[in-house]
PDB file of C-alpha atoms in Angstrom:
ATOM      1  CA  MET A   1      24.575   7.687   3.073  1.00 93.00           C
ATOM      2  CA  ILE A   2      21.558   5.291   2.648  1.00 95.00           C
ATOM      3  CA  LEU A   3      18.451   4.796   0.374  1.00 96.00           C
ATOM      4  CA  ILE A   4      15.335   4.238   1.895  1.00 96.00           C
ATOM      5  CA  GLY A   5      12.496   3.227  -0.488  1.00 94.00           C
ATOM      6  CA  THR A   6       8.626   2.529  -0.123  1.00 92.00           C
ATOM      7  CA  SER A   7       6.746   0.993  -2.699  1.00 89.00           C
ATOM      8  CA  GLY A   8       2.899  -0.415  -3.280  1.00 80.00           C
ATOM      9  CA  SER A   9       2.468  -2.058  -6.754  1.00 75.00           C
ATOM     10  CA  THR A  10       1.477   1.678  -8.820  1.00 78.00           C
ATOM     11  CA  LYS A  11       3.918   4.227  -7.117  1.00 86.00           C
ATOM     12  CA  CYS A  12       7.506   3.882  -5.450  1.00 91.00           C
ATOM     13  CA  ASP A  13       8.845   7.260  -3.260  1.00 92.00           C
ATOM     14  CA  TRP A  14      12.580   7.206  -2.924  1.00 95.00           C
ATOM     15  CA  GLN A  15      15.142   9.258  -0.185  1.00 95.00           C
ATOM     16  CA  LEU A  16      18.699   9.374  -0.378  1.00 96.00           C
ATOM     17  CA  VAL A  17      19.862  10.635   3.076  1.00 95.00           C
ATOM     18  CA  ASP A  18      23.559  11.628   4.582  1.00 92.00           C
ATOM     19  CA  ALA A  19      23.349  11.823   8.350  1.00 84.00           C
ATOM     20  CA  ASN A  20      19.977  13.419   8.857  1.00 81.00           C
ATOM     21  CA  LYS A  21      19.964  15.469   5.469  1.00 89.00           C
ATOM     22  CA  THR A  22      18.157  14.476   2.784  1.00 92.00           C
ATOM     23  CA  LEU A  23      20.007  14.941  -0.773  1.00 93.00           C
ATOM     24  CA  ALA A  24      17.525  13.784  -3.544  1.00 95.00           C
ATOM     25  CA  ARG A  25      13.838  12.590  -3.942  1.00 93.00           C
ATOM     26  CA  LYS A  26      12.593  10.243  -6.561  1.00 93.00           C
ATOM     27  CA  SER A  27       9.105   8.689  -7.600  1.00 92.00           C
ATOM     28  CA  SER A  28       9.834   6.053 -10.279  1.00 93.00           C
ATOM     29  CA  LYS A  29       7.155   2.834 -11.321  1.00 90.00           C
ATOM     30  CA  GLY A  30       5.930  -0.065  -8.514  1.00 88.00           C
ATOM     31  CA  MET A  31       8.180  -3.095  -7.795  1.00 89.00           C
ATOM     32  CA  ASN A  32       6.115  -5.912  -7.510  1.00 87.00           C
ATOM     33  CA  PRO A  33       7.616  -9.129  -7.196  1.00 88.00           C
ATOM     34  CA  PHE A  34       4.546 -11.315  -7.672  1.00 83.00           C
ATOM     35  CA  PHE A  35       3.822  -9.169 -11.659  1.00 83.00           C
ATOM     36  CA  MET A  36       8.440  -9.036 -12.184  1.00 89.00           C
ATOM     37  CA  ASP A  37      11.048 -10.833 -12.249  1.00 92.00           C
ATOM     38  CA  ASP A  38      14.334  -9.487 -10.855  1.00 93.00           C
ATOM     39  CA  VAL A  39      15.524  -8.046 -13.912  1.00 95.00           C
ATOM     40  CA  ALA A  40      12.761  -5.884 -14.217  1.00 94.00           C
ATOM     41  CA  ILE A  41      13.414  -4.946 -10.839  1.00 95.00           C
ATOM     42  CA  SER A  42      16.830  -4.029 -12.060  1.00 96.00           C
ATOM     43  CA  ASP A  43      15.720  -2.432 -14.567  1.00 95.00           C
ATOM     44  CA  ILE A  44      13.483   0.196 -12.163  1.00 95.00           C
ATOM     45  CA  ALA A  45      16.237   0.600 -10.270  1.00 95.00           C
ATOM     46  CA  LYS A  46      18.388   2.015 -13.038  1.00 95.00           C
ATOM     47  CA  SER A  47      15.703   4.200 -14.031  1.00 94.00           C
ATOM     48  CA  LEU A  48      15.927   6.693 -10.517  1.00 94.00           C
ATOM     49  CA  GLY A  49      18.442   8.971 -12.181  1.00 91.00           C
ATOM     50  CA  SER A  50      21.990  10.812 -11.969  1.00 94.00           C
ATOM     51  CA  ASP A  51      20.879  12.236  -8.634  1.00 93.00           C
ATOM     52  CA  ILE A  52      20.593   8.923  -6.987  1.00 95.00           C
ATOM     53  CA  LEU A  53      23.134   6.791  -8.978  1.00 95.00           C
ATOM     54  CA  ASP A  54      25.648   8.972  -8.841  1.00 94.00           C
ATOM     55  CA  HIS A  55      26.149   8.300  -5.195  1.00 95.00           C
ATOM     56  CA  LYS A  56      25.874   3.921  -5.532  1.00 92.00           C
ATOM     57  CA  SER A  57      29.358   3.425  -4.223  1.00 93.00           C
ATOM     58  CA  GLU A  58      28.492   5.489  -1.466  1.00 94.00           C
ATOM     59  CA  ILE A  59      25.903   4.096  -0.003  1.00 96.00           C
ATOM     60  CA  GLU A  60      26.258   1.924   2.905  1.00 95.00           C
ATOM     61  CA  VAL A  61      22.861  -0.055   3.055  1.00 95.00           C
ATOM     62  CA  VAL A  62      19.699  -0.004   0.629  1.00 96.00           C
ATOM     63  CA  TYR A  63      16.709   0.389   3.114  1.00 96.00           C
ATOM     64  CA  TYR A  64      13.581  -1.266   0.183  1.00 96.00           C
ATOM     65  CA  PHE A  65      10.055  -1.702   1.875  1.00 94.00           C
ATOM     66  CA  GLY A  66       7.308  -3.233  -1.034  1.00 91.00           C
ATOM     67  CA  ALA A  67       4.582  -5.174  -1.785  1.00 84.00           C
ATOM     68  CA  GLY A  68       4.605  -8.694  -2.294  1.00 83.00           C
ATOM     69  CA  CYS A  69       7.933  -8.750  -0.293  1.00 87.00           C
ATOM     70  CA  SER A  70       6.445 -10.846   2.611  1.00 82.00           C
ATOM     71  CA  SER A  71       8.047 -14.325   1.759  1.00 86.00           C
ATOM     72  CA  LYS A  72      11.193 -15.126   1.723  1.00 89.00           C
ATOM     73  CA  HIS A  73      11.385 -15.982  -1.962  1.00 91.00           C
ATOM     74  CA  PHE A  74       9.641 -12.976  -3.274  1.00 91.00           C
ATOM     75  CA  ALA A  75      12.222 -10.793  -0.730  1.00 93.00           C
ATOM     76  CA  SER A  76      15.036 -12.800  -2.076  1.00 94.00           C
ATOM     77  CA  MET A  77      13.745 -11.725  -6.285  1.00 94.00           C
ATOM     78  CA  VAL A  78      13.499  -7.651  -4.533  1.00 95.00           C
ATOM     79  CA  GLU A  79      17.213  -7.982  -3.775  1.00 95.00           C
ATOM     80  CA  ARG A  80      18.510  -9.789  -6.353  1.00 96.00           C
ATOM     81  CA  GLY A  81      17.466  -6.859  -8.566  1.00 96.00           C
ATOM     82  CA  LEU A  82      18.223  -4.436  -6.871  1.00 96.00           C
ATOM     83  CA  SER A  83      22.353  -6.418  -6.155  1.00 96.00           C
ATOM     84  CA  MET A  84      22.038  -5.906  -9.634  1.00 96.00           C
ATOM     85  CA  VAL A  85      22.763  -2.043  -9.525  1.00 96.00           C
ATOM     86  CA  PHE A  86      23.490  -1.435  -5.846  1.00 96.00           C
ATOM     87  CA  ASN A  87      26.357  -4.219  -5.814  1.00 93.00           C
ATOM     88  CA  LYS A  88      28.393  -2.136  -2.590  1.00 93.00           C
ATOM     89  CA  SER A  89      25.171  -1.377  -0.295  1.00 96.00           C
ATOM     90  CA  HIS A  90      23.670  -4.075   2.375  1.00 95.00           C
ATOM     91  CA  LEU A  91      20.517  -4.666   1.341  1.00 96.00           C
ATOM     92  CA  TYR A  92      17.340  -4.361   3.851  1.00 95.00           C
ATOM     93  CA  VAL A  93      14.360  -5.701   2.371  1.00 95.00           C
ATOM     94  CA  LYS A  94      10.638  -6.089   4.373  1.00 94.00           C
ATOM     95  CA  GLU A  95       6.944  -5.560   3.336  1.00 91.00           C
ATOM     96  CA  ASP A  96       5.121  -2.351   2.713  1.00 90.00           C
ATOM     97  CA  ILE A  97       3.508  -2.662   6.294  1.00 92.00           C
ATOM     98  CA  VAL A  98       6.745  -2.966   8.197  1.00 94.00           C
ATOM     99  CA  ALA A  99       7.511   0.643   7.075  1.00 94.00           C
ATOM    100  CA  ALA A 100       3.825   2.217   7.430  1.00 94.00           C
ATOM    101  CA  ALA A 101       4.751   0.769  10.933  1.00 96.00           C
ATOM    102  CA  PHE A 102       7.854   2.075  11.483  1.00 95.00           C
ATOM    103  CA  ALA A 103       6.618   6.109   9.828  1.00 95.00           C
ATOM    104  CA  THR A 104       3.555   5.538  12.235  1.00 96.00           C
ATOM    105  CA  PHE A 105       5.674   4.446  15.518  1.00 95.00           C
ATOM    106  CA  ASN A 106       5.584   7.147  18.079  1.00 92.00           C
ATOM    107  CA  GLY A 107       7.481   5.129  21.368  1.00 92.00           C
ATOM    108  CA  GLU A 108       3.986   3.528  22.691  1.00 94.00           C
ATOM    109  CA  PRO A 109       2.844   0.194  21.185  1.00 96.00           C
ATOM    110  CA  SER A 110       0.596   0.592  18.197  1.00 97.00           C
ATOM    111  CA  ILE A 111      -1.656  -0.939  15.496  1.00 97.00           C
ATOM    112  CA  THR A 112      -0.622   0.694  11.887  1.00 97.00           C
ATOM    113  CA  ALA A 113      -2.982  -0.136   9.086  1.00 96.00           C
ATOM    114  CA  LEU A 114      -2.042  -0.257   5.709  1.00 94.00           C
ATOM    115  CA  MET A 115      -4.602   0.735   3.376  1.00 94.00           C
ATOM    116  CA  GLY A 116      -3.871   1.909  -0.289  1.00 90.00           C
ATOM    117  CA  THR A 117      -3.502  -1.109  -3.857  1.00 87.00           C
ATOM    118  CA  GLY A 118      -3.348  -3.462  -1.585  1.00 88.00           C
ATOM    119  CA  SER A 119      -4.614  -3.861   2.551  1.00 91.00           C
ATOM    120  CA  ASN A 120      -2.867  -4.570   5.973  1.00 92.00           C
ATOM    121  CA  ALA A 121      -2.511  -4.464   9.258  1.00 94.00           C
ATOM    122  CA  CYS A 122       0.143  -5.138  11.876  1.00 95.00           C
ATOM    123  CA  HIS A 123       1.147  -4.030  15.695  1.00 96.00           C
ATOM    124  CA  PHE A 124       4.196  -2.731  16.464  1.00 96.00           C
ATOM    125  CA  ASP A 125       5.690  -2.310  20.167  1.00 94.00           C
ATOM    126  CA  GLY A 126       9.465  -0.991  18.889  1.00 91.00           C
ATOM    127  CA  ASP A 127      10.721  -4.446  19.023  1.00 92.00           C
ATOM    128  CA  ILE A 128       8.436  -7.159  16.897  1.00 92.00           C
ATOM    129  CA  VAL A 129       6.105  -5.698  13.813  1.00 92.00           C
ATOM    130  CA  ARG A 130       2.850  -8.965  14.341  1.00 90.00           C
ATOM    131  CA  GLN A 131       0.823  -9.958  11.879  1.00 84.00           C
ATOM    132  CA  GLU A 132      -2.515 -11.841  13.409  1.00 83.00           C
ATOM    133  CA  VAL A 133      -3.896 -12.580   9.700  1.00 78.00           C
ATOM    134  CA  SER A 134      -1.474 -11.806   6.812  1.00 73.00           C
ATOM    135  CA  GLY A 135      -2.376 -10.174   3.323  1.00 69.00           C
ATOM    136  CA  MET A 136      -3.705 -12.291   1.250  1.00 66.00           C
ATOM    137  CA  ASP A 137      -3.051  -9.991  -1.988  1.00 68.00           C
ATOM    138  CA  PHE A 138      -6.611  -8.770  -3.871  1.00 65.00           C
ATOM    139  CA  ILE A 139      -8.077 -12.492  -5.024  1.00 70.00           C
ATOM    140  CA  LEU A 140      -8.190 -13.986  -1.550  1.00 69.00           C
ATOM    141  CA  GLY A 141      -7.995 -10.642   0.890  1.00 63.00           C
ATOM    142  CA  ASP A 142      -7.525  -7.176   0.247  1.00 86.00           C
ATOM    143  CA  GLU A 143     -10.221  -5.462   2.248  1.00 92.00           C
ATOM    144  CA  GLY A 144     -11.082  -1.989   2.293  1.00 95.00           C
ATOM    145  CA  SER A 145      -8.264  -0.899  -0.243  1.00 95.00           C
ATOM    146  CA  ARG A 146      -8.643   0.148  -3.126  1.00 95.00           C
ATOM    147  CA  SER A 147      -8.579  -2.711  -5.535  1.00 95.00           C
ATOM    148  CA  HIS A 148     -11.158  -4.260  -3.317  1.00 96.00           C
ATOM    149  CA  PHE A 149     -13.352  -1.417  -3.967  1.00 97.00           C
ATOM    150  CA  GLY A 150     -12.665  -1.652  -7.491  1.00 97.00           C
ATOM    151  CA  LYS A 151     -13.434  -5.341  -7.579  1.00 97.00           C
ATOM    152  CA  LEU A 152     -16.701  -4.730  -5.912  1.00 97.00           C
ATOM    153  CA  LEU A 153     -17.821  -2.481  -8.974  1.00 98.00           C
ATOM    154  CA  LEU A 154     -16.981  -4.516 -11.425  1.00 97.00           C
ATOM    155  CA  SER A 155     -18.506  -7.967  -9.537  1.00 96.00           C
ATOM    156  CA  LYS A 156     -21.993  -5.488  -9.249  1.00 97.00           C
ATOM    157  CA  PHE A 157     -21.524  -3.829 -13.108  1.00 97.00           C
ATOM    158  CA  LEU A 158     -21.139  -7.436 -14.440  1.00 97.00           C
ATOM    159  CA  LYS A 159     -24.100  -8.802 -12.203  1.00 97.00           C
ATOM    160  CA  LYS A 160     -26.335  -6.026 -13.346  1.00 96.00           C
ATOM    161  CA  GLN A 161     -26.167  -5.289  -9.631  1.00 97.00           C
ATOM    162  CA  LEU A 162     -25.265  -1.681  -9.851  1.00 97.00           C
ATOM    163  CA  PRO A 163     -28.341   1.539  -9.919  1.00 97.00           C
ATOM    164  CA  SER A 164     -28.341   2.663 -13.522  1.00 97.00           C
ATOM    165  CA  GLU A 165     -26.997   5.877 -13.463  1.00 97.00           C
ATOM    166  CA  ILE A 166     -23.497   4.288 -12.036  1.00 97.00           C
ATOM    167  CA  ALA A 167     -23.567   1.310 -14.101  1.00 97.00           C
ATOM    168  CA  GLN A 168     -24.015   3.782 -17.283  1.00 96.00           C
ATOM    169  CA  ASP A 169     -21.433   6.063 -15.885  1.00 96.00           C
ATOM    170  CA  LEU A 170     -19.316   3.429 -15.861  1.00 96.00           C
ATOM    171  CA  GLU A 171     -19.624   2.301 -19.197  1.00 94.00           C
ATOM    172  CA  LYS A 172     -20.002   5.853 -20.693  1.00 94.00           C
ATOM    173  CA  GLU A 173     -16.409   6.959 -19.065  1.00 95.00           C
ATOM    174  CA  PHE A 174     -14.366   3.669 -19.462  1.00 94.00           C
ATOM    175  CA  GLN A 175     -16.366   1.944 -22.720  1.00 92.00           C
ATOM    176  CA  ILE A 176     -15.949  -1.340 -20.950  1.00 92.00           C
ATOM    177  CA  ASP A 177     -17.580  -4.410 -21.336  1.00 92.00           C
ATOM    178  CA  LYS A 178     -17.395  -8.139 -19.680  1.00 95.00           C
ATOM    179  CA  GLU A 179     -14.824  -9.435 -22.521  1.00 95.00           C
ATOM    180  CA  GLU A 180     -12.396  -6.320 -21.325  1.00 94.00           C
ATOM    181  CA  ILE A 181     -12.981  -6.767 -17.686  1.00 96.00           C
ATOM    182  CA  LEU A 182     -12.115 -10.283 -17.721  1.00 96.00           C
ATOM    183  CA  LEU A 183      -9.356  -9.560 -20.062  1.00 96.00           C
ATOM    184  CA  ASN A 184      -7.661  -7.594 -17.826  1.00 95.00           C
ATOM    185  CA  VAL A 185      -8.371  -9.377 -14.366  1.00 94.00           C
ATOM    186  CA  TYR A 186      -7.792 -12.749 -15.337  1.00 93.00           C
ATOM    187  CA  ILE A 187      -4.935 -12.491 -18.385  1.00 92.00           C
ATOM    188  CA  LYS A 188      -3.171  -8.982 -18.180  1.00 90.00           C
ATOM    189  CA  PRO A 189      -0.576  -8.340 -15.215  1.00 82.00           C
ATOM    190  CA  TYR A 190      -1.080  -6.013 -12.771  1.00 84.00           C
ATOM    191  CA  ALA A 191      -5.346  -6.810 -12.074  1.00 90.00           C
ATOM    192  CA  ASN A 192      -4.453  -5.330  -9.168  1.00 89.00           C
ATOM    193  CA  VAL A 193      -3.526  -1.842 -10.186  1.00 90.00           C
ATOM    194  CA  TYR A 194      -6.172  -2.579 -13.153  1.00 94.00           C
ATOM    195  CA  LEU A 195      -8.816  -2.908 -10.233  1.00 95.00           C
ATOM    196  CA  SER A 196      -7.504   0.333  -8.067  1.00 94.00           C
ATOM    197  CA  SER A 197      -7.354   2.448 -10.932  1.00 95.00           C
ATOM    198  CA  PHE A 198     -11.711   2.650 -10.744  1.00 97.00           C
ATOM    199  CA  SER A 199     -11.188   4.011  -7.155  1.00 96.00           C
ATOM    200  CA  GLN A 200     -11.522   7.463  -8.908  1.00 96.00           C
ATOM    201  CA  PHE A 201     -14.875   7.217 -10.327  1.00 98.00           C
ATOM    202  CA  ILE A 202     -16.179   5.940  -6.803  1.00 98.00           C
ATOM    203  CA  LYS A 203     -15.046   8.733  -5.115  1.00 97.00           C
ATOM    204  CA  GLU A 204     -16.115  11.007  -7.567  1.00 97.00           C
ATOM    205  CA  ARG A 205     -19.749   9.926  -6.841  1.00 97.00           C
ATOM    206  CA  ILE A 206     -19.042   8.151  -2.927  1.00 97.00           C
ATOM    207  CA  GLU A 207     -21.584  10.707  -1.794  1.00 97.00           C
ATOM    208  CA  HIS A 208     -24.349   8.016  -3.838  1.00 98.00           C
ATOM    209  CA  PRO A 209     -25.590   6.106  -1.007  1.00 98.00           C
ATOM    210  CA  TYR A 210     -25.500   2.598  -3.457  1.00 98.00           C
ATOM    211  CA  LEU A 211     -21.752   3.759  -3.312  1.00 98.00           C
ATOM    212  CA  LYS A 212     -20.695   4.622  -0.087  1.00 98.00           C
ATOM    213  CA  ALA A 213     -22.515   1.915   1.281  1.00 98.00           C
ATOM    214  CA  MET A 214     -20.347  -0.511  -1.105  1.00 98.00           C
ATOM    215  CA  VAL A 215     -17.075   0.963   0.719  1.00 98.00           C
ATOM    216  CA  LYS A 216     -18.205   1.292   3.953  1.00 98.00           C
ATOM    217  CA  GLN A 217     -18.963  -2.181   4.335  1.00 97.00           C
ATOM    218  CA  SER A 218     -15.143  -3.343   2.360  1.00 97.00           C
ATOM    219  CA  VAL A 219     -13.435  -1.454   5.114  1.00 98.00           C
ATOM    220  CA  HIS A 220     -15.798  -2.738   8.211  1.00 97.00           C
ATOM    221  CA  GLU A 221     -14.292  -5.800   6.923  1.00 96.00           C
ATOM    222  CA  PHE A 222     -10.837  -4.968   6.984  1.00 96.00           C
ATOM    223  CA  VAL A 223     -10.997  -3.576  10.969  1.00 97.00           C
ATOM    224  CA  GLU A 224     -12.673  -6.977  11.529  1.00 96.00           C
ATOM    225  CA  THR A 225     -10.620  -9.173   9.339  1.00 94.00           C
ATOM    226  CA  TYR A 226      -7.232  -7.813  10.334  1.00 94.00           C
ATOM    227  CA  ILE A 227      -7.829  -5.367  13.557  1.00 95.00           C
ATOM    228  CA  CYS A 228      -9.657  -6.901  15.403  1.00 95.00           C
ATOM    229  CA  SER A 229      -7.758  -9.858  14.774  1.00 93.00           C
ATOM    230  CA  ILE A 230      -4.864  -8.127  17.237  1.00 94.00           C
ATOM    231  CA  LYS A 231      -5.043  -8.739  20.749  1.00 91.00           C
ATOM    232  CA  ASN A 232      -6.097  -5.280  22.904  1.00 93.00           C
ATOM    233  CA  TYR A 233      -6.853  -3.466  19.558  1.00 96.00           C
ATOM    234  CA  LYS A 234      -9.025  -1.596  21.478  1.00 95.00           C
ATOM    235  CA  ASN A 235      -6.602  -0.515  24.214  1.00 96.00           C
ATOM    236  CA  LEU A 236      -4.246   0.269  21.188  1.00 97.00           C
ATOM    237  CA  PRO A 237      -3.848   3.677  19.196  1.00 97.00           C
ATOM    238  CA  VAL A 238      -4.670   2.575  15.362  1.00 98.00           C
ATOM    239  CA  HIS A 239      -2.801   4.674  12.546  1.00 98.00           C
ATOM    240  CA  PHE A 240      -4.396   4.559   9.286  1.00 97.00           C
ATOM    241  CA  VAL A 241      -1.280   5.085   6.543  1.00 96.00           C
ATOM    242  CA  GLY A 242      -2.423   5.138   2.208  1.00 93.00           C
ATOM    243  CA  SER A 243      -4.620   5.991  -0.558  1.00 93.00           C
ATOM    244  CA  VAL A 244      -7.540   5.159   1.513  1.00 96.00           C
ATOM    245  CA  PRO A 245      -7.746   6.802   4.884  1.00 96.00           C
ATOM    246  CA  HIS A 246      -6.942   9.963   2.926  1.00 95.00           C
ATOM    247  CA  PHE A 247      -9.089  10.238  -0.173  1.00 96.00           C
ATOM    248  CA  PHE A 248     -11.917   8.106   1.895  1.00 97.00           C
ATOM    249  CA  GLU A 249     -11.390  10.069   5.321  1.00 97.00           C
ATOM    250  CA  GLU A 250     -14.477  10.308   6.598  1.00 97.00           C
ATOM    251  CA  ILE A 251     -15.927   7.078   5.726  1.00 98.00           C
ATOM    252  CA  VAL A 252     -12.395   5.842   7.223  1.00 98.00           C
ATOM    253  CA  ASN A 253     -13.563   7.806  10.272  1.00 97.00           C
ATOM    254  CA  GLU A 254     -17.578   6.239  10.629  1.00 98.00           C
ATOM    255  CA  VAL A 255     -15.861   2.390  10.828  1.00 98.00           C
ATOM    256  CA  VAL A 256     -13.554   3.527  13.527  1.00 97.00           C
ATOM    257  CA  GLU A 257     -15.869   5.829  15.748  1.00 97.00           C
ATOM    258  CA  GLU A 258     -18.694   2.461  15.245  1.00 97.00           C
ATOM    259  CA  HIS A 259     -15.644  -0.466  16.096  1.00 97.00           C
ATOM    260  CA  GLN A 260     -14.491   2.379  18.861  1.00 96.00           C
ATOM    261  CA  LEU A 261     -11.600   2.319  18.009  1.00 97.00           C
ATOM    262  CA  ILE A 262      -8.902   4.841  19.342  1.00 97.00           C
ATOM    263  CA  LYS A 263      -7.770   7.155  16.274  1.00 97.00           C
ATOM    264  CA  GLY A 264      -4.487   7.069  15.615  1.00 96.00           C
ATOM    265  CA  ILE A 265      -2.930   9.858  12.864  1.00 96.00           C
ATOM    266  CA  PHE A 266      -3.858   9.180   9.283  1.00 96.00           C
ATOM    267  CA  ILE A 267      -0.878   9.559   6.421  1.00 95.00           C
ATOM    268  CA  GLU A 268      -0.986   9.084   3.049  1.00 93.00           C
ATOM    269  CA  GLU A 269       3.117   9.017   2.329  1.00 88.00           C
ATOM    270  CA  PRO A 270       4.593   7.164   5.472  1.00 90.00           C
ATOM    271  CA  ILE A 271       8.153   8.404   3.063  1.00 89.00           C
ATOM    272  CA  ASP A 272       9.197  11.038   4.895  1.00 90.00           C
ATOM    273  CA  LEU A 273       8.100   9.831   8.853  1.00 93.00           C
ATOM    274  CA  LEU A 274       9.782   6.396   7.711  1.00 93.00           C
ATOM    275  CA  VAL A 275      12.691   8.412   6.851  1.00 91.00           C
ATOM    276  CA  SER A 276      12.561  10.479   9.988  1.00 91.00           C
ATOM    277  CA  TYR A 277      12.550   6.632  11.622  1.00 92.00           C
ATOM    278  CA  LEU A 278      15.485   5.491  10.320  1.00 92.00           C
ATOM    279  CA  ILE A 279      18.114   8.320  10.165  1.00 90.00           C
ATOM    280  CA  LYS A 280      17.494   7.629  14.183  1.00 87.00           C
ATOM    281  CA  LYS A 281      18.138   4.290  13.869  1.00 84.00           C
ATOM    282  CA  HIS A 282      20.564   3.975  11.470  1.00 79.00           C
ATOM    283  CA  TYR A 283      22.611   7.360  13.389  1.00 74.00           C
ATOM    284  CA  LYS A 284      22.131   6.498  16.713  1.00 72.00           C
ATOM    285  CA  ASN A 285      25.666   5.614  17.087  1.00 54.00           C
TER     286      ASN A 285
END
């Protein structure tokens, strides 16, 4: 029996699998070691419910793929938190881009772009997941992500650069001011989640030329930074995973065409395809 979890900063999807059958599905709060310690991570694991926790002594491996797990330090923090609950299981902890690469792999080398609350991209040949440019979270990176869209929107709002009708709608819907924005971005935890929450506002008005151009430029920057840095990128299919390619598919498609990329698959959540991949790997013998 294996347990598989894929987590962004906002949400974590779980599936408990025995042989080739999913026994339980669960969604929990996202786990990001940038913003929480091992005890908080264990508390989330404890919230999974009896459908999963009643089987914890039978779980051979917990496969966990999450935001913030790119370094050994943060991956170890997640391992410690999970081990407080799954103390009889082997723990396999990797960053979320690895889950996206596994989920979209069809037997041929390809590029996978992950664009959700944050963003990242990698090359996967079935053996090694390689990144030319590592993800740098919302302050230094995350171009093409929902948090980047929110950062651009609020920055332009504070600088009085938004069209008046967009600025008025933003003030009316969220009743925000400079003090509240700076508090949420610089003082409170989960600033990336706060910023990404404004993507729904943008999506509802995406036909406005200003917002469409803003989002498209952000996606262009993502492609130029993360995908174009990968060797031979124009000859490899590029798969897109996450809420951005799902909810802003038209814009992502335009950028794909303008960069002459080979379009792969678009999926919002990687969990089901990831489960299929890991079942084949784990039970291959």
